[in-house]
Amino acid sequence: ELKVEQNPLFLSMQEGKNYTIYCNYSTTSDRLYWYRQDPGKSLESLFVLLSNGAVKQEGRLMASLDTKARLSTLHITAAVHDLSATYFCAVGRWIGNEKLTFGTGTRLTIIP
Amino acid sequence: DVKVTQSSRYLVKRTGEKVFLECVQDMDHENMFWYRQDPGLGLRLIYFSYDVKMKEKGDIPEGYSVSREKKERFSLILESASTNQTSMYLCASSFGRRGRYEQYFGPGTRLTVT
């Protein structure tokens, strides 16, 4: 059974600081996704990582994938308040169709 | 832009009631999904459909059924609602082809069963 673990579950950080959210998964995957969820809102797609060594960046967020270590990271650079949200990683496997298994989420709070 | 809509943002039902949650997507996607989201558990897949009238069980299908009579519409049915089905329900859709994997989510329905 595929397990996806994120850590930390909660993260409170000051504006301007850097931090990393980790996503470990237990079996071989095909793709790794990162989503953002604001309170009371739905999930917004941030990144889709397709292969080992993939790195994608958007603004202050950068995601990477190491399929050998079964690890993805979401790095936040010089955090700003509007990055406060819950971030989910999800592992995608093609089983006739793409099936996603989600991590538990990391609730990020940026303190001014 | 892909748009996935859900019929209600908030719903309150009594134990034992039959509950219908509706989801509509406007991008001609083949695949549609129903998840529930609970604190500390992330999102868990209830059912998905890869074509009209086709459905497959996800990880937690017990107590739920689904219906897909038209390509754009996917319904989640709670035959007899119970308090442990109080949750946020999220619908998603995607293309059903290799290389077009991304799932697009609706706004969610927060269901409370009393």
PDB file of C-alpha atoms in Angstrom:
ATOM      1  CA  GLU A   1       0.000   0.000   0.000  1.00  0.00           C
ATOM      2  CA  LEU A   2       1.352   3.394  -0.977  1.00  0.00           C
ATOM      3  CA  LYS A   3       1.933   5.772   1.913  1.00  0.00           C
ATOM      4  CA  VAL A   4       2.694   9.451   1.490  1.00  0.00           C
ATOM      5  CA  GLU A   5       4.111  11.337   4.459  1.00  0.00           C
ATOM      6  CA  GLN A   6       4.607  15.048   4.724  1.00  0.00           C
ATOM      7  CA  ASN A   7       6.540  16.900   7.332  1.00  0.00           C
ATOM      8  CA  PRO A   8       6.190  19.036   9.141  1.00  0.00           C
ATOM      9  CA  LEU A   9       2.420  18.978   9.608  1.00  0.00           C
ATOM     10  CA  PHE A  10       2.456  22.518  10.939  1.00  0.00           C
ATOM     11  CA  LEU A  11       4.969  25.223  10.194  1.00  0.00           C
ATOM     12  CA  SER A  12       5.052  28.727  11.534  1.00  0.00           C
ATOM     13  CA  MET A  13       7.744  30.948  10.136  1.00  0.00           C
ATOM     14  CA  GLN A  14       8.659  34.582   9.954  1.00  0.00           C
ATOM     15  CA  GLU A  15       8.508  36.636   6.832  1.00  0.00           C
ATOM     16  CA  GLY A  16      11.783  36.708   4.968  1.00  0.00           C
ATOM     17  CA  LYS A  17      12.937  33.269   6.118  1.00  0.00           C
ATOM     18  CA  ASN A  18      13.540  30.158   4.042  1.00  0.00           C
ATOM     19  CA  TYR A  19      12.106  26.755   4.745  1.00  0.00           C
ATOM     20  CA  THR A  20      11.472  23.359   3.176  1.00  0.00           C
ATOM     21  CA  ILE A  21       8.502  21.013   3.277  1.00  0.00           C
ATOM     22  CA  TYR A  22       9.277  17.336   2.747  1.00  0.00           C
ATOM     23  CA  CYS A  23       7.201  14.680   1.057  1.00  0.00           C
ATOM     24  CA  ASN A  24       8.254  11.035   1.360  1.00  0.00           C
ATOM     25  CA  TYR A  25       6.465   8.170  -0.319  1.00  0.00           C
ATOM     26  CA  SER A  26       6.787   4.450   0.116  1.00  0.00           C
ATOM     27  CA  THR A  27       6.685   2.895  -3.365  1.00  0.00           C
ATOM     28  CA  THR A  28       7.656   3.734  -6.913  1.00  0.00           C
ATOM     29  CA  SER A  29       5.644   6.558  -8.371  1.00  0.00           C
ATOM     30  CA  ASP A  30       5.154   8.035 -11.795  1.00  0.00           C
ATOM     31  CA  ARG A  31       4.577  11.673 -10.932  1.00  0.00           C
ATOM     32  CA  LEU A  32       4.560  14.009  -7.957  1.00  0.00           C
ATOM     33  CA  TYR A  33       2.142  16.895  -7.530  1.00  0.00           C
ATOM     34  CA  TRP A  34       2.061  19.873  -5.215  1.00  0.00           C
ATOM     35  CA  TYR A  35      -1.180  21.652  -4.410  1.00  0.00           C
ATOM     36  CA  ARG A  36      -2.046  24.682  -2.336  1.00  0.00           C
ATOM     37  CA  GLN A  37      -5.251  25.128  -0.350  1.00  0.00           C
ATOM     38  CA  ASP A  38      -6.347  28.395   1.233  1.00  0.00           C
ATOM     39  CA  PRO A  39      -8.767  28.208   4.190  1.00  0.00           C
ATOM     40  CA  GLY A  40     -12.269  27.358   3.016  1.00  0.00           C
ATOM     41  CA  LYS A  41     -11.134  27.055  -0.568  1.00  0.00           C
ATOM     42  CA  SER A  42     -10.375  24.240  -2.940  1.00  0.00           C
ATOM     43  CA  LEU A  43      -7.025  22.893  -4.100  1.00  0.00           C
ATOM     44  CA  GLU A  44      -4.952  24.851  -6.567  1.00  0.00           C
ATOM     45  CA  SER A  45      -2.311  23.043  -8.586  1.00  0.00           C
ATOM     46  CA  LEU A  46       1.216  24.387  -8.091  1.00  0.00           C
ATOM     47  CA  PHE A  47       3.592  21.915  -9.721  1.00  0.00           C
ATOM     48  CA  VAL A  48       3.660  18.583 -11.528  1.00  0.00           C
ATOM     49  CA  LEU A  49       7.034  16.832 -11.393  1.00  0.00           C
ATOM     50  CA  LEU A  50       7.402  14.209 -14.065  1.00  0.00           C
ATOM     51  CA  SER A  51      10.792  12.596 -13.646  1.00  0.00           C
ATOM     52  CA  ASN A  52      13.783  12.094 -11.419  1.00  0.00           C
ATOM     53  CA  GLY A  53      15.719  15.306 -10.902  1.00  0.00           C
ATOM     54  CA  ALA A  54      12.829  17.484 -12.025  1.00  0.00           C
ATOM     55  CA  VAL A  55      12.867  20.982 -10.572  1.00  0.00           C
ATOM     56  CA  LYS A  56      10.176  23.602 -11.046  1.00  0.00           C
ATOM     57  CA  GLN A  57       9.998  27.134  -9.722  1.00  0.00           C
ATOM     58  CA  GLU A  58       7.243  29.693  -9.496  1.00  0.00           C
ATOM     59  CA  GLY A  59       7.965  32.890  -7.623  1.00  0.00           C
ATOM     60  CA  ARG A  60       9.175  32.071  -4.125  1.00  0.00           C
ATOM     61  CA  LEU A  61       8.312  28.372  -4.389  1.00  0.00           C
ATOM     62  CA  MET A  62      10.566  25.682  -5.828  1.00  0.00           C
ATOM     63  CA  ALA A  63       9.730  21.985  -6.004  1.00  0.00           C
ATOM     64  CA  SER A  64      12.099  19.113  -6.712  1.00  0.00           C
ATOM     65  CA  LEU A  65      11.833  15.362  -7.086  1.00  0.00           C
ATOM     66  CA  ASP A  66      14.285  12.569  -6.267  1.00  0.00           C
ATOM     67  CA  THR A  67      12.620   9.328  -7.297  1.00  0.00           C
ATOM     68  CA  LYS A  68      15.497   7.188  -6.027  1.00  0.00           C
ATOM     69  CA  ALA A  69      15.097   8.577  -2.521  1.00  0.00           C
ATOM     70  CA  ARG A  70      11.300   8.703  -2.980  1.00  0.00           C
ATOM     71  CA  LEU A  71      11.410  12.286  -1.811  1.00  0.00           C
ATOM     72  CA  SER A  72      10.035  15.578  -3.035  1.00  0.00           C
ATOM     73  CA  THR A  73      10.690  18.950  -1.463  1.00  0.00           C
ATOM     74  CA  LEU A  74       8.878  22.256  -1.636  1.00  0.00           C
ATOM     75  CA  HIS A  75      11.268  25.072  -0.805  1.00  0.00           C
ATOM     76  CA  ILE A  76      10.033  28.492   0.218  1.00  0.00           C
ATOM     77  CA  THR A  77      12.393  31.401  -0.270  1.00  0.00           C
ATOM     78  CA  ALA A  78      12.034  34.676   1.637  1.00  0.00           C
ATOM     79  CA  ALA A  79       8.522  33.869   2.777  1.00  0.00           C
ATOM     80  CA  VAL A  80       5.773  36.464   2.543  1.00  0.00           C
ATOM     81  CA  HIS A  81       2.416  36.497   4.318  1.00  0.00           C
ATOM     82  CA  ASP A  82       0.351  35.565   1.277  1.00  0.00           C
ATOM     83  CA  LEU A  83       2.090  32.192   1.115  1.00  0.00           C
ATOM     84  CA  SER A  84       0.192  31.174   4.241  1.00  0.00           C
ATOM     85  CA  ALA A  85      -1.881  28.135   3.237  1.00  0.00           C
ATOM     86  CA  THR A  86      -1.967  24.366   3.498  1.00  0.00           C
ATOM     87  CA  TYR A  87       0.285  22.572   1.027  1.00  0.00           C
ATOM     88  CA  PHE A  88      -0.336  19.028  -0.120  1.00  0.00           C
ATOM     89  CA  CYS A  89       1.860  16.692  -2.049  1.00  0.00           C
ATOM     90  CA  ALA A  90       0.307  13.831  -3.994  1.00  0.00           C
ATOM     91  CA  VAL A  91       1.857  10.838  -5.687  1.00  0.00           C
ATOM     92  CA  GLY A  92       0.470   9.898  -9.072  1.00  0.00           C
ATOM     93  CA  ARG A  93       0.480   6.393 -10.459  1.00  0.00           C
ATOM     94  CA  TRP A  94      -0.880   5.262 -13.793  1.00  0.00           C
ATOM     95  CA  ILE A  95      -3.183   2.318 -13.152  1.00  0.00           C
ATOM     96  CA  GLY A  96      -5.231   2.482 -16.317  1.00  0.00           C
ATOM     97  CA  ASN A  97      -5.825   6.035 -15.212  1.00  0.00           C
ATOM     98  CA  GLU A  98      -3.943   8.478 -13.067  1.00  0.00           C
ATOM     99  CA  LYS A  99      -4.579   7.768  -9.393  1.00  0.00           C
ATOM    100  CA  LEU A 100      -3.444  10.291  -6.795  1.00  0.00           C
ATOM    101  CA  THR A 101      -2.535   9.455  -3.213  1.00  0.00           C
ATOM    102  CA  PHE A 102      -2.289  12.550  -1.047  1.00  0.00           C
ATOM    103  CA  GLY A 103      -0.123  13.403   1.901  1.00  0.00           C
ATOM    104  CA  THR A 104      -1.714  14.764   5.062  1.00  0.00           C
ATOM    105  CA  GLY A 105      -0.812  18.350   4.242  1.00  0.00           C
ATOM    106  CA  THR A 106       1.433  20.993   5.819  1.00  0.00           C
ATOM    107  CA  ARG A 107      -0.267  24.014   7.292  1.00  0.00           C
ATOM    108  CA  LEU A 108       2.057  26.943   6.751  1.00  0.00           C
ATOM    109  CA  THR A 109       1.615  30.191   8.664  1.00  0.00           C
ATOM    110  CA  ILE A 110       3.815  33.152   7.815  1.00  0.00           C
ATOM    111  CA  ILE A 111       4.164  35.627  10.651  1.00  0.00           C
ATOM    112  CA  PRO A 112       4.836  39.262   9.756  1.00  0.00           C
TER     113      PRO A 112
ATOM    114  CA  ASP B   1      -9.864  27.895 -17.700  1.00  0.00           C
ATOM    115  CA  VAL B   2     -11.098  24.603 -16.377  1.00  0.00           C
ATOM    116  CA  LYS B   3     -14.142  25.012 -14.232  1.00  0.00           C
ATOM    117  CA  VAL B   4     -15.396  22.422 -11.787  1.00  0.00           C
ATOM    118  CA  THR B   5     -18.496  23.379  -9.860  1.00  0.00           C
ATOM    119  CA  GLN B   6     -20.257  21.697  -6.979  1.00  0.00           C
ATOM    120  CA  SER B   7     -23.920  22.137  -6.222  1.00  0.00           C
ATOM    121  CA  SER B   8     -23.614  23.284  -2.608  1.00  0.00           C
ATOM    122  CA  ARG B   9     -20.881  24.870  -0.514  1.00  0.00           C
ATOM    123  CA  TYR B  10     -22.511  23.924   2.761  1.00  0.00           C
ATOM    124  CA  LEU B  11     -25.033  21.208   3.524  1.00  0.00           C
ATOM    125  CA  VAL B  12     -26.618  20.050   6.772  1.00  0.00           C
ATOM    126  CA  LYS B  13     -28.453  16.728   6.801  1.00  0.00           C
ATOM    127  CA  ARG B  14     -29.914  14.416   9.407  1.00  0.00           C
ATOM    128  CA  THR B  15     -28.738  10.891  10.133  1.00  0.00           C
ATOM    129  CA  GLY B  16     -30.424   8.415   7.807  1.00  0.00           C
ATOM    130  CA  GLU B  17     -31.221  10.906   5.054  1.00  0.00           C
ATOM    131  CA  LYS B  18     -30.246  10.226   1.469  1.00  0.00           C
ATOM    132  CA  VAL B  19     -27.812  12.864   0.299  1.00  0.00           C
ATOM    133  CA  PHE B  20     -26.834  13.847  -3.250  1.00  0.00           C
ATOM    134  CA  LEU B  21     -23.722  15.856  -3.998  1.00  0.00           C
ATOM    135  CA  GLU B  22     -23.442  17.081  -7.577  1.00  0.00           C
ATOM    136  CA  CYS B  23     -20.360  18.007  -9.557  1.00  0.00           C
ATOM    137  CA  VAL B  24     -20.176  19.493 -13.045  1.00  0.00           C
ATOM    138  CA  GLN B  25     -17.105  20.186 -15.192  1.00  0.00           C
ATOM    139  CA  ASP B  26     -17.005  22.176 -18.398  1.00  0.00           C
ATOM    140  CA  MET B  27     -13.782  20.968 -20.023  1.00  0.00           C
ATOM    141  CA  ASP B  28     -14.934  17.737 -21.594  1.00  0.00           C
ATOM    142  CA  HIS B  29     -12.757  15.724 -19.217  1.00  0.00           C
ATOM    143  CA  GLU B  30     -13.076  11.955 -19.293  1.00  0.00           C
ATOM    144  CA  ASN B  31     -12.170  11.397 -15.650  1.00  0.00           C
ATOM    145  CA  MET B  32     -14.033  12.598 -12.596  1.00  0.00           C
ATOM    146  CA  PHE B  33     -13.274  11.935  -8.951  1.00  0.00           C
ATOM    147  CA  TRP B  34     -14.807  12.293  -5.514  1.00  0.00           C
ATOM    148  CA  TYR B  35     -12.581  12.796  -2.460  1.00  0.00           C
ATOM    149  CA  ARG B  36     -13.266  13.505   1.151  1.00  0.00           C
ATOM    150  CA  GLN B  37     -10.947  15.684   3.175  1.00  0.00           C
ATOM    151  CA  ASP B  38     -10.553  15.322   6.922  1.00  0.00           C
ATOM    152  CA  PRO B  39      -8.066  17.055   9.245  1.00  0.00           C
ATOM    153  CA  GLY B  40      -4.886  15.067   9.630  1.00  0.00           C
ATOM    154  CA  LEU B  41      -5.858  12.588   6.917  1.00  0.00           C
ATOM    155  CA  GLY B  42      -5.411  14.610   3.752  1.00  0.00           C
ATOM    156  CA  LEU B  43      -7.628  13.753   0.808  1.00  0.00           C
ATOM    157  CA  ARG B  44      -8.910  10.226   0.345  1.00  0.00           C
ATOM    158  CA  LEU B  45     -10.404   8.919  -2.860  1.00  0.00           C
ATOM    159  CA  ILE B  46     -13.974   7.653  -2.582  1.00  0.00           C
ATOM    160  CA  TYR B  47     -14.875   6.821  -6.192  1.00  0.00           C
ATOM    161  CA  PHE B  48     -13.825   7.785  -9.654  1.00  0.00           C
ATOM    162  CA  SER B  49     -15.235   7.493 -13.150  1.00  0.00           C
ATOM    163  CA  TYR B  50     -13.316   7.287 -16.407  1.00  0.00           C
ATOM    164  CA  ASP B  51     -16.304   7.357 -18.721  1.00  0.00           C
ATOM    165  CA  VAL B  52     -20.055   7.789 -18.746  1.00  0.00           C
ATOM    166  CA  LYS B  53     -21.734   5.048 -16.732  1.00  0.00           C
ATOM    167  CA  MET B  54     -18.325   3.700 -15.665  1.00  0.00           C
ATOM    168  CA  LYS B  55     -17.158   3.847 -12.071  1.00  0.00           C
ATOM    169  CA  GLU B  56     -14.449   2.393  -9.905  1.00  0.00           C
ATOM    170  CA  LYS B  57     -14.045   2.240  -6.160  1.00  0.00           C
ATOM    171  CA  GLY B  58     -11.385   4.316  -4.571  1.00  0.00           C
ATOM    172  CA  ASP B  59      -9.829   3.782  -1.165  1.00  0.00           C
ATOM    173  CA  ILE B  60     -12.896   4.436   1.002  1.00  0.00           C
ATOM    174  CA  PRO B  61     -16.069   3.600  -0.960  1.00  0.00           C
ATOM    175  CA  GLU B  62     -18.083   2.135   1.925  1.00  0.00           C
ATOM    176  CA  GLY B  63     -21.315   4.019   2.542  1.00  0.00           C
ATOM    177  CA  TYR B  64     -21.166   5.836  -0.786  1.00  0.00           C
ATOM    178  CA  SER B  65     -22.298   5.293  -4.345  1.00  0.00           C
ATOM    179  CA  VAL B  66     -21.895   7.355  -7.511  1.00  0.00           C
ATOM    180  CA  SER B  67     -23.666   8.053 -10.743  1.00  0.00           C
ATOM    181  CA  ARG B  68     -22.380   9.353 -14.050  1.00  0.00           C
ATOM    182  CA  GLU B  69     -25.122   9.584 -16.633  1.00  0.00           C
ATOM    183  CA  LYS B  70     -23.538  12.435 -18.603  1.00  0.00           C
ATOM    184  CA  LYS B  71     -19.891  13.146 -19.281  1.00  0.00           C
ATOM    185  CA  GLU B  72     -19.899  16.499 -17.530  1.00  0.00           C
ATOM    186  CA  ARG B  73     -21.738  15.453 -14.376  1.00  0.00           C
ATOM    187  CA  PHE B  74     -20.691  13.147 -11.528  1.00  0.00           C
ATOM    188  CA  SER B  75     -22.869  12.613  -8.481  1.00  0.00           C
ATOM    189  CA  LEU B  76     -21.922  11.265  -5.081  1.00  0.00           C
ATOM    190  CA  ILE B  77     -24.718   9.600  -3.128  1.00  0.00           C
ATOM    191  CA  LEU B  78     -24.862   8.873   0.560  1.00  0.00           C
ATOM    192  CA  GLU B  79     -27.627   6.285   0.774  1.00  0.00           C
ATOM    193  CA  SER B  80     -28.164   6.744   4.509  1.00  0.00           C
ATOM    194  CA  ALA B  81     -26.072   9.530   5.939  1.00  0.00           C
ATOM    195  CA  SER B  82     -24.229   8.914   9.179  1.00  0.00           C
ATOM    196  CA  THR B  83     -22.397  11.295  11.488  1.00  0.00           C
ATOM    197  CA  ASN B  84     -19.025   9.833  10.498  1.00  0.00           C
ATOM    198  CA  GLN B  85     -19.661  11.103   6.989  1.00  0.00           C
ATOM    199  CA  THR B  86     -19.447  14.688   8.198  1.00  0.00           C
ATOM    200  CA  SER B  87     -16.583  16.007   6.107  1.00  0.00           C
ATOM    201  CA  MET B  88     -15.457  18.243   3.262  1.00  0.00           C
ATOM    202  CA  TYR B  89     -16.164  16.633  -0.108  1.00  0.00           C
ATOM    203  CA  LEU B  90     -14.120  17.629  -3.121  1.00  0.00           C
ATOM    204  CA  CYS B  91     -14.820  16.791  -6.723  1.00  0.00           C
ATOM    205  CA  ALA B  92     -12.083  16.792  -9.373  1.00  0.00           C
ATOM    206  CA  SER B  93     -11.764  16.134 -13.082  1.00  0.00           C
ATOM    207  CA  SER B  94      -8.958  15.412 -15.534  1.00  0.00           C
ATOM    208  CA  PHE B  95      -8.277  14.336 -19.077  1.00  0.00           C
ATOM    209  CA  GLY B  96      -8.021  10.583 -19.382  1.00  0.00           C
ATOM    210  CA  ARG B  97      -4.909  10.412 -21.479  1.00  0.00           C
ATOM    211  CA  ARG B  98      -1.216   9.937 -20.818  1.00  0.00           C
ATOM    212  CA  GLY B  99       0.525  13.274 -20.599  1.00  0.00           C
ATOM    213  CA  ARG B 100      -2.621  15.071 -19.445  1.00  0.00           C
ATOM    214  CA  TYR B 101      -2.615  13.969 -15.828  1.00  0.00           C
ATOM    215  CA  GLU B 102      -3.470  17.027 -13.807  1.00  0.00           C
ATOM    216  CA  GLN B 103      -6.618  17.001 -11.709  1.00  0.00           C
ATOM    217  CA  TYR B 104      -8.684  20.166 -11.321  1.00  0.00           C
ATOM    218  CA  PHE B 105     -10.702  20.576  -8.174  1.00  0.00           C
ATOM    219  CA  GLY B 106     -14.060  22.095  -7.389  1.00  0.00           C
ATOM    220  CA  PRO B 107     -14.688  24.437  -4.434  1.00  0.00           C
ATOM    221  CA  GLY B 108     -15.836  21.672  -2.110  1.00  0.00           C
ATOM    222  CA  THR B 109     -19.007  20.886  -0.179  1.00  0.00           C
ATOM    223  CA  ARG B 110     -18.840  20.945   3.584  1.00  0.00           C
ATOM    224  CA  LEU B 111     -21.376  18.357   4.740  1.00  0.00           C
ATOM    225  CA  THR B 112     -22.538  18.144   8.327  1.00  0.00           C
ATOM    226  CA  VAL B 113     -24.633  15.155   9.379  1.00  0.00           C
ATOM    227  CA  THR B 114     -26.450  15.629  12.678  1.00  0.00           C
TER     228      THR B 114
END
